[in-house]
Amino acid sequence: MLSHRAVWTNCVRGRASGGRWPWSSVKKSPQLCHRNTNLDIRWVSSGVDRRQLSSTQEEPPVEKPLPSQAQVVIAGGGAIGCSVAYHLAKFGWTDVVLLEQGRLSCGTTWHAAGCCAMLVEGIVRTMFEYSKQLYPKLEAETGIDTGWQQTGSIYVARTEDRMIAYRRHADAIRAMGVECELVSPRDISVYHPLLRVDDLKGALWVPGDGVATPADVTQALAKGAAMKGVQIHEKVGVEKVLTVSGRVNAVRTNKGDIRCDHFVNCTGQWAWELGQQSSPSVRVPLHSCEHFYIITDPVAGANTATTPVAQDPDGYNYMREWNGGFICGGFEPTPKPVFTDGIPSPFEFQLLEEDWDHFQPVLEQILLRMPALKEVKVQKFLNGPESFTPDLFPNMGQAPELPGYFVAAGMNSGGIASAGGVGKVMAEWIISGDPPAGTWPVDIRRFGEMHNNRRYLRERVKEILPMPYAQPYPKPEFQSARKMRMSPLYTTLEKAGAVFGVKMGYERANWFSKPESDDFMDVPSGWRAGEGTYGKPPWFNAVQEEYMACRQNVAIMDMSSFTKFEVRSSGDEVVTYLQRLCCNEVDVPVGTVLHTGMLNHYGGYENDCSLARLAENLYLIISPSNQMVRSWEWLHRHLPKEGTVQIRDITPYYAAINVLGPRSRELMAELTDAVTMSSQYFPSFTCRELSIGFAPRIRAMSLSHSGELGWMLYVPQEYALHVYDHIMHKGRDFGIRNVGYYTIAHLRMERAFAFWGIDLDASVTPFECQREHRVKFGKESEQDGVDFIGRSALLKQKQEGVRQKFVMFLLDNHDLDNDLWPWGGEPIWEGGRVVGRTTSAGYGYTLKKQVCLGFVHNPDPQTGEHQIITNNFITKSKFEIQIAGKKFSAAARLFPPQI
């Protein structure tokens, strides 16, 4: 194979001596992606008549004094910061100051490629689509051309699995109203004649995608904000965020302090460092990586207005037209993290050192896909840093550590594509104080302290950068930066054949398989851990055996990752506190366990949890693993100011062992005694303190989180291994076996149990998911009139009806072995229209059918507005679930069948 230098002999003649381009990182680089280079906007004052549009980049900005106070201060003058400022002003909040330590777009925005073409869904897709609508409108509003061209984008596929992914993606975005088309290999040339197609299986064509010029988008947003009254100051660096009484009070800059109510960290790759400059510090998990692309001379056949963005994920590269040539880059499989120990200062309009050897694998794939590029020269080779987060989703929202401190950073190289939508969502978030619907995937509260460790971030982003082009198989698991949080049972379960996943940094057994273990289950020949599929998974038989143990005998599961809080007071203040937070009645007898939601003012779930009353003034709250930070923040936000209620996170101190199955009561009787475990003494939803083996002080609760008979045992960490071994020893006569989280998922889906973060979020109310029985309107403290948050919204919804319903679907004509499986996110069809999407899906081992759970709407045919939905609409309508383009008839059920 020819080296990149041999292939590009004619392209590298212009390289300077010493192996560097004349514009390399040893000096400031011009705004290479700024078409309107004669325009340079200096925003320095709040009055419209004092703004200037300078015609030269050499004219120094006119410095104006900073205001002494503002409603909102934004740090960061890239596309994201300017968009947040623009949208705040658009929505009426004009007392806003934007501070940029250098010049607008000087950080990483200026060298972005400007591709507005992303294979994303959900909230990120919504923000992306809004951006594409906004950019062409900004020119009419501001007079600045954003460089927007609706060229469309073509995503090519080299494998059948990639085409399956495209069909699934096409289903999802069509359901959102996005036009797209699946294209045969022969027809790809119709859209992009320059691409080689003989080795392709097909492509996905999205005509609404396009390109924009990053610096011009930034300038247009900045001007639009300033026209509405926002003050923009360049050459002002934020040094520290000041606090008073535990919330944002002011911002300290190198030119003085500004008092403010809200602060927004939009500083991109600097956001982690800036987050440390407050007390308490704010976690902003992101890390920079080197990111490469080249700009070529003109290519015959390239057209600014019509040549689409081309993406070849299997070759980890993209190509977009630029001034008759192409910007060509990629997401290489072996990234290079940078700036682990800090970003040099200043770092404005600068690049990193070239690395042709590192770029070679991407370059070879680019030449393979577009052979015409072999005949042209390279104008520029850019290596610019981009920041990435631990899960490839942006960091957005209010920081849990500090009220009034908001974050919008870590766009994972998608900042220009989504900047418009990010600004809109953030403005709504700041103004309302509440996360907009659907934002949990980007909510910064999904991360914990462990995710902000610099060494962790350095390792994780090596895996993250290639992910935009990785094959998006269902149930992915990160492989990097693992084994941080582990149960005392980890090593024992590993020897038993556990295949681990990770949730909130916690290692958890998904399923079990290992030849030398007692729990070995056959898997297909040649299968390796981590391999993916869109059909019947290789762990199907193993999970089936685990499932049957839960349904027929007894099983044991380590659920130590669950979030566990103790809430107490000296008097009855904790009861009043929880009565306000919970929609269920919590003033129950000591020893009672109950399920309840903690709702927001709209009646939506902020937390879905179990409560156990351990004493008159002591409760234990158990929440899903991914709720750790979110629930902690929600509980603290509503604490009495008098300090009468205290919260303690005991997650690290207690293991959680789930013993479940029809014979679990018999086994528990062997572990303790028959009287203690009788149904009369230990009925469902009861909490008792037991001794098991030689271990005392075990909190046992009669529930299983799966619908099966079972007990959750909360065991002090030092006793966990002893208790587990004792249970396994006693359980041999009952056929006990280890089970993992995949089994629990299949069990709960057959019973239509909704899980928070998968099925439920802050926009879903109890009435919409058949949980009316967990809402107690009548509860109210007669002494002080305390009532639960969200009560008014639920009363209104009860009277008016709901506009979405959680429904269980059973697929009637699905071939288990040969059809592609539903995995969640599939469109739900009724009467030729999309009426919802699935949130969970899996095979029902008892029902012998594919089970899908999801929310159904009844959109108005003319307006699309969601109408009141009735049980009759669900039971009488004919539904279909679409899986990778194929529709399957689906029987709808509001309640699960008896199993």
Coordinates of N, CA and C in Angstrom, one line a residue, residues 67 70 79 95-96 152 278 291 326 345 357 385 387 404 420 565 664 714 738 773 816 873 895:
P67 N -20.3 46.3 32.7 CA -21.4 46.7 33.6 C -21.2 46.1 35.0
A70 N -25.7 42.2 35.9 CA -26.5 41.7 34.8 C -27.4 40.6 35.3
A79 N -19.8 29.6 18.9 CA -21.2 29.5 18.4 C -22.2 29.2 19.5
D95 N -31.1 41.6 29.5 CA -30.0 42.0 30.5 C -29.0 40.9 30.6
V96 N -28.3 40.7 29.5 CA -27.3 39.6 29.3 C -26.0 40.2 28.9
G152 N -27.9 18.8 1.2 CA -28.2 17.4 1.5 C -27.0 16.7 1.9
S278 N -14.9 27.8 41.1 CA -16.0 28.3 41.9 C -16.0 27.5 43.2
H291 N -8.0 16.8 16.4 CA -9.0 16.5 15.4 C -8.6 17.1 14.1
F326 N -12.6 20.4 -1.4 CA -13.3 19.7 -0.3 C -12.5 19.8 1.0
S345 N -2.0 29.0 27.6 CA -2.6 30.3 27.5 C -1.6 31.3 27.0
D357 N 1.2 11.0 9.8 CA 1.2 9.5 10.1 C -0.1 9.1 10.8
P385 N -8.0 21.2 18.2 CA -8.6 20.4 19.3 C -10.1 20.6 19.3
S387 N -13.5 19.2 22.0 CA -13.8 18.6 23.3 C -14.9 17.5 23.1
G404 N -28.1 28.3 39.8 CA -27.8 29.5 39.0 C -26.6 29.3 38.1
G420 N -27.6 26.3 17.1 CA -28.9 27.0 17.2 C -29.9 26.4 18.2
F565 N -30.3 6.5 49.8 CA -30.2 7.7 50.7 C -31.0 7.4 52.0
S664 N -38.3 -18.3 46.6 CA -37.5 -17.3 47.4 C -37.9 -17.3 48.9
Y714 N -30.4 -5.3 51.9 CA -29.4 -4.3 52.0 C -28.4 -4.6 53.1
N738 N -27.2 -17.4 39.5 CA -26.9 -16.0 39.4 C -27.7 -15.5 38.1
H773 N -52.7 4.8 41.1 CA -52.9 4.2 42.4 C -51.7 4.7 43.4
L816 N -38.9 -15.0 15.6 CA -37.9 -14.8 16.6 C -36.5 -15.0 16.0
F873 N -59.6 4.4 22.6 CA -58.7 4.6 21.5 C -57.6 3.6 21.4
F895 N -52.8 -3.0 30.2 CA -52.3 -3.7 31.4 C -51.8 -5.1 30.9

